[in-house]
Structures are given as C-alpha cells and as structure tokens.
Amino acid sequence: MTLHAASREALGLAEERLGEVLADAGADAATVGDELLSVVDLLDREIGLRRAVSDASATSEARTALVRRLFDGKLSEPALKVLDTVAGSRWSSPRELTDGLESLGRSALLTSAEKTGNVDTVESQLFQVARVVANHPELEKALSDLTGSADAKRTLVRGLFADKVDVVTETLVEQVVRRAKGRGVGVGLDKLVKLAAERRERSVAYVTSANALTDEQVAQLGAKLDALYGRPIALHVEIDPRLGGGLVVRVGDEVIDGSAAGQLAALRRRLARA
C-alpha cells in the first residue's frame, strides 16, 4: 500500500488510536476488525460518502459528526473511536482513506489472533490459501473477475475454506477477494502472509522443494536463513517435483535457486554465451 504524505500521517494517528482502543480489556479486537472492514465495503460502494468522509474542505468536526450520525448504534464504541480519528484526519484522497481503513481492520484482526495465540496458525493458513489460488489459475480468475458479484465470490471462498481455517483467516481472505482488481487476489494474499509475519517481526521466505522436508531440515534451513539475513525468517514450504531436486528460496525480491532445474538452466545459459 503506497500512501502520500498526508495519508501516511493520518494512518499513523489512526494506528495509535487503534492500539489504545485494543489495549482496553473490554475491547474485542475481532469485532473491531470486522466492523472496520464492513465500513471499507460500504465506502467502496458509496462513492459520494467516501468523498464526504475525506473532504478536506469540511472541518474535521463536521466529518467526525457525519461518521457518528451514520454509525452510532450500529458499530461498537471501540470501532467508532477509531473511525473518529480516521474521519477527523486529513487524507490525500478518498481511495487512500479506504485503503488506510482496510489496513486498520486487518491489523485489528491479526491482533485478535495474537491475543488468542493463533497468529502462527493464521499465517500458515494464509500461505496455504495463497498457494491454492496460485496453483489454480481458473480459481484466481474467478475470484478476481471484475464482473463477478461480491456475494458469489464470498460464497466461493466459504465453500472452499469455511470450517477448514480460522475465522480470522477466512475474514481476511474474503476482504482481499472483495477488493481485488483484475488478477490481484494472489498478490493480495501474499501481502497478508507478509503482514502476519511482520506481526512477529519476521520476514517471509517462500521455499519450493522438489521433495517433502523433514522437521529437522526445515529447522536447519530456517537457522541458516536467520543467520544469512540477520533477522528471524518465517518459512513457508511448497512441494514441486518439477524442480527435479534441491530448493528454490525467495525472500523479498531475492531468489536463491539451488534446484536441479535451476542449475540446469544456468548451465544452458553459460553454454549459450560460450
């Protein structure tokens, strides 16, 4: 998510407010996350309302009052307090306001997973969902279809993953699908995996192996990557027999190709240049 200066400042203030709200023992982080994302859906549908909430020509008090009139009694007070800060701040554009609000909703949901001790599970499940989508182009096409209805996509997601994943995972996946543009579902899911890992101050390594790795091999690879990058690395492993042997590791934009297929391709390139 790329934000201009005013929006970055607004999001920073809202994140501080969200942290204060969720620190209250009476606040339900999952509920706050669900409610903030429901507001994102509404603002995506109602262009006029989105513009009004982000209208820089109106006073912050007027924008906050508008939000209160719309949502008082419909959302929990913790969620309303976050919306007060969002509406009262200056955003660079209406779209950046909704993108920022989406970020806050996701953060609240991941906080709820942390509080219940499920953030590891959520991160792993998001990776598995991302791989399922990546390995089935027709599924990604259906989920990314701009002409498809949101309800149909939600039904498809729930049919595939309901009762198989944590409720936080399902909610986050549904949100990515609802807001996907073109073939953006896979990219959005990968961003969620990274976001979940960052909650524990870890980077993500996507590992593709020709064969299944033992727990000991995974632990050894993790230790080597931690040492190489100087920070904790979360490993997500996928099996692809087409590699012929070895591993391919991707961390950010860096790819370490130790597979048989990769070595053969490198040899062919060297021979072609000779």
PDB file of C-alpha atoms in Angstrom:
ATOM      1  CA  MET A   1       0.000   0.000   0.000  1.00  0.00           C
ATOM      2  CA  THR A   2       1.504   3.300  -1.166  1.00  0.00           C
ATOM      3  CA  LEU A   3       0.263   6.432   0.583  1.00  0.00           C
ATOM      4  CA  HIS A   4       1.087  10.094   0.128  1.00  0.00           C
ATOM      5  CA  ALA A   5       2.437  12.178   3.000  1.00  0.00           C
ATOM      6  CA  ALA A   6      -0.879  13.390   4.417  1.00  0.00           C
ATOM      7  CA  SER A   7      -2.347   9.888   4.344  1.00  0.00           C
ATOM      8  CA  ARG A   8       0.731   8.374   5.997  1.00  0.00           C
ATOM      9  CA  GLU A   9       0.377  10.861   8.841  1.00  0.00           C
ATOM     10  CA  ALA A  10      -3.356  10.173   9.114  1.00  0.00           C
ATOM     11  CA  LEU A  11      -2.787   6.419   9.164  1.00  0.00           C
ATOM     12  CA  GLY A  12      -0.113   6.798  11.839  1.00  0.00           C
ATOM     13  CA  LEU A  13      -2.555   8.681  14.077  1.00  0.00           C
ATOM     14  CA  ALA A  14      -5.272   6.098  13.449  1.00  0.00           C
ATOM     15  CA  GLU A  15      -2.892   3.224  14.222  1.00  0.00           C
ATOM     16  CA  GLU A  16      -2.022   4.851  17.535  1.00  0.00           C
ATOM     17  CA  ARG A  17      -5.724   5.228  18.292  1.00  0.00           C
ATOM     18  CA  LEU A  18      -6.385   1.612  17.350  1.00  0.00           C
ATOM     19  CA  GLY A  19      -3.600   0.480  19.678  1.00  0.00           C
ATOM     20  CA  GLU A  20      -5.107   2.499  22.550  1.00  0.00           C
ATOM     21  CA  VAL A  21      -8.569   1.125  21.868  1.00  0.00           C
ATOM     22  CA  LEU A  22      -7.447  -2.504  21.682  1.00  0.00           C
ATOM     23  CA  ALA A  23      -5.399  -2.145  24.858  1.00  0.00           C
ATOM     24  CA  ASP A  24      -8.674  -1.762  26.739  1.00  0.00           C
ATOM     25  CA  ALA A  25      -9.613  -5.104  28.266  1.00  0.00           C
ATOM     26  CA  GLY A  26     -13.233  -4.579  27.222  1.00  0.00           C
ATOM     27  CA  ALA A  27     -12.438  -4.215  23.515  1.00  0.00           C
ATOM     28  CA  ASP A  28     -12.954  -7.226  21.238  1.00  0.00           C
ATOM     29  CA  ALA A  29     -10.236  -6.936  18.559  1.00  0.00           C
ATOM     30  CA  ALA A  30     -12.009  -9.339  16.188  1.00  0.00           C
ATOM     31  CA  THR A  31     -15.235  -7.344  16.381  1.00  0.00           C
ATOM     32  CA  VAL A  32     -13.386  -4.073  15.821  1.00  0.00           C
ATOM     33  CA  GLY A  33     -11.623  -5.565  12.789  1.00  0.00           C
ATOM     34  CA  ASP A  34     -14.839  -6.945  11.305  1.00  0.00           C
ATOM     35  CA  GLU A  35     -16.616  -3.612  11.792  1.00  0.00           C
ATOM     36  CA  LEU A  36     -13.831  -1.524  10.277  1.00  0.00           C
ATOM     37  CA  LEU A  37     -13.753  -3.792   7.232  1.00  0.00           C
ATOM     38  CA  SER A  38     -17.540  -3.535   6.906  1.00  0.00           C
ATOM     39  CA  VAL A  39     -17.111   0.246   6.697  1.00  0.00           C
ATOM     40  CA  VAL A  40     -14.491  -0.257   3.969  1.00  0.00           C
ATOM     41  CA  ASP A  41     -17.047  -2.273   1.984  1.00  0.00           C
ATOM     42  CA  LEU A  42     -19.631   0.488   2.407  1.00  0.00           C
ATOM     43  CA  LEU A  43     -17.233   3.244   1.334  1.00  0.00           C
ATOM     44  CA  ASP A  44     -16.176   1.189  -1.691  1.00  0.00           C
ATOM     45  CA  ARG A  45     -19.832   1.003  -2.768  1.00  0.00           C
ATOM     46  CA  GLU A  46     -20.820   4.591  -1.930  1.00  0.00           C
ATOM     47  CA  ILE A  47     -18.529   6.982  -3.783  1.00  0.00           C
ATOM     48  CA  GLY A  48     -20.335  10.074  -2.519  1.00  0.00           C
ATOM     49  CA  LEU A  49     -19.995   9.003   1.089  1.00  0.00           C
ATOM     50  CA  ARG A  50     -16.318   8.148   0.603  1.00  0.00           C
ATOM     51  CA  ARG A  51     -15.703  11.644  -0.753  1.00  0.00           C
ATOM     52  CA  ALA A  52     -17.668  13.273   2.058  1.00  0.00           C
ATOM     53  CA  VAL A  53     -15.730  11.461   4.797  1.00  0.00           C
ATOM     54  CA  SER A  54     -12.414  12.507   3.241  1.00  0.00           C
ATOM     55  CA  ASP A  55     -13.485  16.021   2.140  1.00  0.00           C
ATOM     56  CA  ALA A  56     -10.586  18.327   3.060  1.00  0.00           C
ATOM     57  CA  SER A  57     -12.794  21.409   2.577  1.00  0.00           C
ATOM     58  CA  ALA A  58     -15.004  20.335   5.500  1.00  0.00           C
ATOM     59  CA  THR A  59     -13.861  20.710   9.102  1.00  0.00           C
ATOM     60  CA  SER A  60     -12.622  17.641  10.949  1.00  0.00           C
ATOM     61  CA  GLU A  61     -15.515  18.135  13.383  1.00  0.00           C
ATOM     62  CA  ALA A  62     -18.025  18.005  10.535  1.00  0.00           C
ATOM     63  CA  ARG A  63     -16.525  14.826   9.107  1.00  0.00           C
ATOM     64  CA  THR A  64     -16.455  13.172  12.538  1.00  0.00           C
ATOM     65  CA  ALA A  65     -20.068  14.194  13.154  1.00  0.00           C
ATOM     66  CA  LEU A  66     -21.043  12.643   9.814  1.00  0.00           C
ATOM     67  CA  VAL A  67     -19.457   9.337  10.777  1.00  0.00           C
ATOM     68  CA  ARG A  68     -21.175   9.391  14.159  1.00  0.00           C
ATOM     69  CA  ARG A  69     -24.581  10.047  12.587  1.00  0.00           C
ATOM     70  CA  LEU A  70     -24.115   7.162  10.206  1.00  0.00           C
ATOM     71  CA  PHE A  71     -22.702   4.542  12.550  1.00  0.00           C
ATOM     72  CA  ASP A  72     -23.686   5.420  16.114  1.00  0.00           C
ATOM     73  CA  GLY A  73     -25.600   2.450  17.493  1.00  0.00           C
ATOM     74  CA  LYS A  74     -24.556   0.267  14.560  1.00  0.00           C
ATOM     75  CA  LEU A  75     -20.904  -0.239  15.459  1.00  0.00           C
ATOM     76  CA  SER A  76     -19.184  -0.840  18.773  1.00  0.00           C
ATOM     77  CA  GLU A  77     -17.758   2.168  20.609  1.00  0.00           C
ATOM     78  CA  PRO A  78     -14.143   0.995  20.151  1.00  0.00           C
ATOM     79  CA  ALA A  79     -14.632   0.881  16.365  1.00  0.00           C
ATOM     80  CA  LEU A  80     -16.325   4.284  16.437  1.00  0.00           C
ATOM     81  CA  LYS A  81     -13.374   5.794  18.283  1.00  0.00           C
ATOM     82  CA  VAL A  82     -11.038   4.602  15.538  1.00  0.00           C
ATOM     83  CA  LEU A  83     -13.408   5.975  12.882  1.00  0.00           C
ATOM     84  CA  ASP A  84     -13.464   9.321  14.709  1.00  0.00           C
ATOM     85  CA  THR A  85      -9.705   9.572  14.224  1.00  0.00           C
ATOM     86  CA  VAL A  86      -9.899   8.401  10.603  1.00  0.00           C
ATOM     87  CA  ALA A  87     -12.618  10.903   9.684  1.00  0.00           C
ATOM     88  CA  GLY A  88     -11.026  13.717  11.679  1.00  0.00           C
ATOM     89  CA  SER A  89      -7.682  13.406   9.890  1.00  0.00           C
ATOM     90  CA  ARG A  90      -6.657  14.746   6.502  1.00  0.00           C
ATOM     91  CA  TRP A  91      -6.165  12.121   3.779  1.00  0.00           C
ATOM     92  CA  SER A  92      -4.564  12.651   0.378  1.00  0.00           C
ATOM     93  CA  SER A  93      -7.502  11.059  -1.442  1.00  0.00           C
ATOM     94  CA  PRO A  94     -10.753   9.190  -0.745  1.00  0.00           C
ATOM     95  CA  ARG A  95      -9.169   5.965  -2.019  1.00  0.00           C
ATOM     96  CA  GLU A  96      -6.240   6.284   0.359  1.00  0.00           C
ATOM     97  CA  LEU A  97      -8.660   6.730   3.244  1.00  0.00           C
ATOM     98  CA  THR A  98     -10.365   3.420   2.444  1.00  0.00           C
ATOM     99  CA  ASP A  99      -7.010   1.704   1.919  1.00  0.00           C
ATOM    100  CA  GLY A 100      -5.866   3.011   5.305  1.00  0.00           C
ATOM    101  CA  LEU A 101      -9.082   1.873   6.941  1.00  0.00           C
ATOM    102  CA  GLU A 102      -8.606  -1.577   5.425  1.00  0.00           C
ATOM    103  CA  SER A 103      -5.104  -1.698   6.920  1.00  0.00           C
ATOM    104  CA  LEU A 104      -6.556  -0.851  10.341  1.00  0.00           C
ATOM    105  CA  GLY A 105      -9.183  -3.585  10.052  1.00  0.00           C
ATOM    106  CA  ARG A 106      -6.587  -6.166   9.111  1.00  0.00           C
ATOM    107  CA  SER A 107      -4.371  -5.066  11.981  1.00  0.00           C
ATOM    108  CA  ALA A 108      -7.226  -5.441  14.464  1.00  0.00           C
ATOM    109  CA  LEU A 109      -7.985  -8.956  13.210  1.00  0.00           C
ATOM    110  CA  LEU A 110      -4.347 -10.021  13.474  1.00  0.00           C
ATOM    111  CA  THR A 111      -4.254  -8.541  16.983  1.00  0.00           C
ATOM    112  CA  SER A 112      -7.209 -10.764  17.864  1.00  0.00           C
ATOM    113  CA  ALA A 113      -5.262 -13.764  16.538  1.00  0.00           C
ATOM    114  CA  GLU A 114      -2.287 -12.763  18.685  1.00  0.00           C
ATOM    115  CA  LYS A 115      -4.477 -12.484  21.778  1.00  0.00           C
ATOM    116  CA  THR A 116      -5.853 -15.990  21.242  1.00  0.00           C
ATOM    117  CA  GLY A 117      -2.430 -17.443  20.396  1.00  0.00           C
ATOM    118  CA  ASN A 118      -3.497 -18.247  16.827  1.00  0.00           C
ATOM    119  CA  VAL A 119      -1.311 -15.888  14.806  1.00  0.00           C
ATOM    120  CA  ASP A 120       1.056 -18.733  13.773  1.00  0.00           C
ATOM    121  CA  THR A 121      -1.931 -20.720  12.538  1.00  0.00           C
ATOM    122  CA  VAL A 122      -3.382 -17.738  10.679  1.00  0.00           C
ATOM    123  CA  GLU A 123      -0.060 -17.018   8.967  1.00  0.00           C
ATOM    124  CA  SER A 124       0.294 -20.656   7.892  1.00  0.00           C
ATOM    125  CA  GLN A 125      -3.289 -20.844   6.657  1.00  0.00           C
ATOM    126  CA  LEU A 126      -2.962 -17.626   4.656  1.00  0.00           C
ATOM    127  CA  PHE A 127       0.085 -19.099   2.950  1.00  0.00           C
ATOM    128  CA  GLN A 128      -1.772 -22.316   2.136  1.00  0.00           C
ATOM    129  CA  VAL A 129      -4.744 -20.399   0.730  1.00  0.00           C
ATOM    130  CA  ALA A 130      -2.356 -18.269  -1.345  1.00  0.00           C
ATOM    131  CA  ARG A 131      -0.726 -21.423  -2.765  1.00  0.00           C
ATOM    132  CA  VAL A 132      -4.100 -22.957  -3.601  1.00  0.00           C
ATOM    133  CA  VAL A 133      -5.063 -19.840  -5.538  1.00  0.00           C
ATOM    134  CA  ALA A 134      -1.646 -19.576  -7.229  1.00  0.00           C
ATOM    135  CA  ASN A 135      -1.790 -23.213  -8.340  1.00  0.00           C
ATOM    136  CA  HIS A 136      -5.296 -22.915  -9.805  1.00  0.00           C
ATOM    137  CA  PRO A 137      -5.393 -20.096 -12.391  1.00  0.00           C
ATOM    138  CA  GLU A 138      -9.094 -20.593 -13.063  1.00  0.00           C
ATOM    139  CA  LEU A 139      -9.836 -20.080  -9.367  1.00  0.00           C
ATOM    140  CA  GLU A 140      -7.817 -16.879  -9.259  1.00  0.00           C
ATOM    141  CA  LYS A 141      -9.576 -15.705 -12.416  1.00  0.00           C
ATOM    142  CA  ALA A 142     -12.983 -16.352 -10.844  1.00  0.00           C
ATOM    143  CA  LEU A 143     -12.045 -14.590  -7.593  1.00  0.00           C
ATOM    144  CA  SER A 144     -10.532 -11.617  -9.443  1.00  0.00           C
ATOM    145  CA  ASP A 145     -13.301 -11.246 -12.026  1.00  0.00           C
ATOM    146  CA  LEU A 146     -14.358  -7.589 -12.076  1.00  0.00           C
ATOM    147  CA  THR A 147     -17.820  -8.531 -13.342  1.00  0.00           C
ATOM    148  CA  GLY A 148     -18.448 -11.143 -10.643  1.00  0.00           C
ATOM    149  CA  SER A 149     -20.682 -10.276  -7.709  1.00  0.00           C
ATOM    150  CA  ALA A 150     -19.202  -9.898  -4.245  1.00  0.00           C
ATOM    151  CA  ASP A 151     -21.758 -12.359  -2.845  1.00  0.00           C
ATOM    152  CA  ALA A 152     -20.825 -15.015  -5.405  1.00  0.00           C
ATOM    153  CA  LYS A 153     -17.135 -14.631  -4.596  1.00  0.00           C
ATOM    154  CA  ARG A 154     -17.834 -14.783  -0.866  1.00  0.00           C
ATOM    155  CA  THR A 155     -19.849 -17.974  -1.365  1.00  0.00           C
ATOM    156  CA  LEU A 156     -16.981 -19.485  -3.355  1.00  0.00           C
ATOM    157  CA  VAL A 157     -14.426 -18.613  -0.659  1.00  0.00           C
ATOM    158  CA  ARG A 158     -16.597 -20.019   2.097  1.00  0.00           C
ATOM    159  CA  GLY A 159     -17.308 -23.173   0.117  1.00  0.00           C
ATOM    160  CA  LEU A 160     -13.591 -23.780  -0.319  1.00  0.00           C
ATOM    161  CA  PHE A 161     -12.260 -22.765   3.087  1.00  0.00           C
ATOM    162  CA  ALA A 162     -15.067 -22.498   5.659  1.00  0.00           C
ATOM    163  CA  ASP A 163     -14.618 -24.823   8.647  1.00  0.00           C
ATOM    164  CA  LYS A 164     -11.076 -25.531   7.389  1.00  0.00           C
ATOM    165  CA  VAL A 165      -9.420 -22.312   8.523  1.00  0.00           C
ATOM    166  CA  ASP A 166      -9.527 -19.924  11.473  1.00  0.00           C
ATOM    167  CA  VAL A 167     -12.309 -17.332  11.317  1.00  0.00           C
ATOM    168  CA  VAL A 168      -9.682 -14.555  11.141  1.00  0.00           C
ATOM    169  CA  THR A 169      -8.097 -16.246   8.120  1.00  0.00           C
ATOM    170  CA  GLU A 170     -11.452 -16.557   6.385  1.00  0.00           C
ATOM    171  CA  THR A 171     -12.365 -12.920   7.056  1.00  0.00           C
ATOM    172  CA  LEU A 172      -9.024 -11.647   5.745  1.00  0.00           C
ATOM    173  CA  VAL A 173      -9.263 -13.784   2.607  1.00  0.00           C
ATOM    174  CA  GLU A 174     -12.811 -12.619   1.913  1.00  0.00           C
ATOM    175  CA  GLN A 175     -11.694  -8.987   2.238  1.00  0.00           C
ATOM    176  CA  VAL A 176      -8.871  -9.488  -0.271  1.00  0.00           C
ATOM    177  CA  VAL A 177     -11.287 -11.112  -2.702  1.00  0.00           C
ATOM    178  CA  ARG A 178     -13.887  -8.360  -2.347  1.00  0.00           C
ATOM    179  CA  ARG A 179     -11.372  -5.607  -3.082  1.00  0.00           C
ATOM    180  CA  ALA A 180      -9.313  -7.401  -5.739  1.00  0.00           C
ATOM    181  CA  LYS A 181      -8.878  -5.613  -9.040  1.00  0.00           C
ATOM    182  CA  GLY A 182      -8.148  -7.783 -12.084  1.00  0.00           C
ATOM    183  CA  ARG A 183      -5.759 -10.617 -11.143  1.00  0.00           C
ATOM    184  CA  GLY A 184      -4.926  -9.073  -7.796  1.00  0.00           C
ATOM    185  CA  VAL A 185      -6.095 -11.835  -5.457  1.00  0.00           C
ATOM    186  CA  GLY A 186      -2.786 -13.720  -5.418  1.00  0.00           C
ATOM    187  CA  VAL A 187      -0.801 -10.544  -4.782  1.00  0.00           C
ATOM    188  CA  GLY A 188      -3.200  -9.531  -2.020  1.00  0.00           C
ATOM    189  CA  LEU A 189      -2.908 -12.902  -0.301  1.00  0.00           C
ATOM    190  CA  ASP A 190       0.901 -12.789  -0.416  1.00  0.00           C
ATOM    191  CA  LYS A 191       0.766  -9.348   1.207  1.00  0.00           C
ATOM    192  CA  LEU A 192      -1.374 -10.797   4.004  1.00  0.00           C
ATOM    193  CA  VAL A 193       1.183 -13.555   4.634  1.00  0.00           C
ATOM    194  CA  LYS A 194       3.900 -10.914   4.888  1.00  0.00           C
ATOM    195  CA  LEU A 195       1.741  -8.773   7.172  1.00  0.00           C
ATOM    196  CA  ALA A 196       1.075 -11.704   9.522  1.00  0.00           C
ATOM    197  CA  ALA A 197       4.801 -12.497   9.665  1.00  0.00           C
ATOM    198  CA  GLU A 198       5.651  -8.874  10.395  1.00  0.00           C
ATOM    199  CA  ARG A 199       3.414  -9.021  13.468  1.00  0.00           C
ATOM    200  CA  ARG A 200       6.178 -11.117  14.993  1.00  0.00           C
ATOM    201  CA  GLU A 201       8.931  -9.010  13.417  1.00  0.00           C
ATOM    202  CA  ARG A 202       9.773 -11.748  10.937  1.00  0.00           C
ATOM    203  CA  SER A 203      10.429 -11.720   7.195  1.00  0.00           C
ATOM    204  CA  VAL A 204       8.949 -14.385   4.941  1.00  0.00           C
ATOM    205  CA  ALA A 205      10.903 -16.971   2.941  1.00  0.00           C
ATOM    206  CA  TYR A 206       8.916 -18.826   0.290  1.00  0.00           C
ATOM    207  CA  VAL A 207      10.602 -22.207  -0.133  1.00  0.00           C
ATOM    208  CA  THR A 208       9.830 -24.507  -3.050  1.00  0.00           C
ATOM    209  CA  SER A 209      11.273 -28.009  -2.647  1.00  0.00           C
ATOM    210  CA  ALA A 210      11.349 -30.959  -5.009  1.00  0.00           C
ATOM    211  CA  ASN A 211      10.662 -33.262  -2.060  1.00  0.00           C
ATOM    212  CA  ALA A 212       8.990 -33.002   1.326  1.00  0.00           C
ATOM    213  CA  LEU A 213      11.301 -31.652   4.032  1.00  0.00           C
ATOM    214  CA  THR A 214      11.597 -33.180   7.487  1.00  0.00           C
ATOM    215  CA  ASP A 215      11.084 -31.011  10.563  1.00  0.00           C
ATOM    216  CA  GLU A 216      14.834 -31.158  11.153  1.00  0.00           C
ATOM    217  CA  GLN A 217      15.584 -29.969   7.607  1.00  0.00           C
ATOM    218  CA  VAL A 218      13.124 -27.101   7.953  1.00  0.00           C
ATOM    219  CA  ALA A 219      14.705 -26.085  11.266  1.00  0.00           C
ATOM    220  CA  GLN A 220      18.220 -26.227   9.769  1.00  0.00           C
ATOM    221  CA  LEU A 221      17.175 -24.175   6.744  1.00  0.00           C
ATOM    222  CA  GLY A 222      15.465 -21.644   8.996  1.00  0.00           C
ATOM    223  CA  ALA A 223      18.582 -21.264  11.135  1.00  0.00           C
ATOM    224  CA  LYS A 224      20.762 -20.736   8.036  1.00  0.00           C
ATOM    225  CA  LEU A 225      18.413 -18.091   6.637  1.00  0.00           C
ATOM    226  CA  ASP A 226      18.172 -16.321  10.013  1.00  0.00           C
ATOM    227  CA  ALA A 227      21.975 -16.117  10.070  1.00  0.00           C
ATOM    228  CA  LEU A 228      22.208 -15.076   6.409  1.00  0.00           C
ATOM    229  CA  TYR A 229      19.709 -12.223   6.687  1.00  0.00           C
ATOM    230  CA  GLY A 230      20.419 -11.260  10.287  1.00  0.00           C
ATOM    231  CA  ARG A 231      16.781 -11.393  11.307  1.00  0.00           C
ATOM    232  CA  PRO A 232      14.092 -14.006  12.045  1.00  0.00           C
ATOM    233  CA  ILE A 233      12.712 -15.615   8.882  1.00  0.00           C
ATOM    234  CA  ALA A 234       9.329 -17.340   8.620  1.00  0.00           C
ATOM    235  CA  LEU A 235       9.483 -20.350   6.295  1.00  0.00           C
ATOM    236  CA  HIS A 236       6.570 -21.365   4.100  1.00  0.00           C
ATOM    237  CA  VAL A 237       7.327 -24.533   2.150  1.00  0.00           C
ATOM    238  CA  GLU A 238       5.673 -25.745  -1.049  1.00  0.00           C
ATOM    239  CA  ILE A 239       6.429 -29.028  -2.844  1.00  0.00           C
ATOM    240  CA  ASP A 240       7.035 -29.024  -6.612  1.00  0.00           C
ATOM    241  CA  PRO A 241       8.517 -32.277  -8.061  1.00  0.00           C
ATOM    242  CA  ARG A 242       9.207 -30.443 -11.341  1.00  0.00           C
ATOM    243  CA  LEU A 243      12.321 -28.956  -9.728  1.00  0.00           C
ATOM    244  CA  GLY A 244      13.982 -32.367 -10.019  1.00  0.00           C
ATOM    245  CA  GLY A 245      15.807 -31.891  -6.723  1.00  0.00           C
ATOM    246  CA  GLY A 246      17.021 -29.182  -4.351  1.00  0.00           C
ATOM    247  CA  LEU A 247      15.322 -25.970  -3.281  1.00  0.00           C
ATOM    248  CA  VAL A 248      14.315 -22.529  -4.504  1.00  0.00           C
ATOM    249  CA  VAL A 249      14.129 -19.864  -1.771  1.00  0.00           C
ATOM    250  CA  ARG A 250      12.581 -16.434  -2.279  1.00  0.00           C
ATOM    251  CA  VAL A 251      12.957 -13.687   0.313  1.00  0.00           C
ATOM    252  CA  GLY A 252      11.533 -10.415  -0.933  1.00  0.00           C
ATOM    253  CA  ASP A 253      12.995  -9.760  -4.393  1.00  0.00           C
ATOM    254  CA  GLU A 254      15.968 -12.094  -3.819  1.00  0.00           C
ATOM    255  CA  VAL A 255      15.853 -15.636  -5.187  1.00  0.00           C
ATOM    256  CA  ILE A 256      18.293 -18.410  -4.211  1.00  0.00           C
ATOM    257  CA  ASP A 257      17.896 -21.185  -6.786  1.00  0.00           C
ATOM    258  CA  GLY A 258      19.554 -24.405  -5.672  1.00  0.00           C
ATOM    259  CA  SER A 259      17.230 -26.699  -7.602  1.00  0.00           C
ATOM    260  CA  ALA A 260      18.329 -29.188 -10.207  1.00  0.00           C
ATOM    261  CA  ALA A 261      16.138 -27.454 -12.769  1.00  0.00           C
ATOM    262  CA  GLY A 262      17.653 -24.090 -11.884  1.00  0.00           C
ATOM    263  CA  GLN A 263      21.216 -25.380 -12.116  1.00  0.00           C
ATOM    264  CA  LEU A 264      20.475 -26.960 -15.493  1.00  0.00           C
ATOM    265  CA  ALA A 265      19.011 -23.692 -16.772  1.00  0.00           C
ATOM    266  CA  ALA A 266      22.068 -21.793 -15.538  1.00  0.00           C
ATOM    267  CA  LEU A 267      24.363 -24.273 -17.322  1.00  0.00           C
ATOM    268  CA  ARG A 268      22.431 -23.822 -20.558  1.00  0.00           C
ATOM    269  CA  ARG A 269      22.781 -20.040 -20.278  1.00  0.00           C
ATOM    270  CA  ARG A 270      26.538 -20.344 -19.775  1.00  0.00           C
ATOM    271  CA  LEU A 271      26.843 -22.675 -22.767  1.00  0.00           C
ATOM    272  CA  ALA A 272      24.781 -20.308 -24.905  1.00  0.00           C
ATOM    273  CA  ARG A 273      27.158 -17.444 -24.084  1.00  0.00           C
ATOM    274  CA  ALA A 274      30.297 -19.535 -24.769  1.00  0.00           C
TER     275      ALA A 274
END
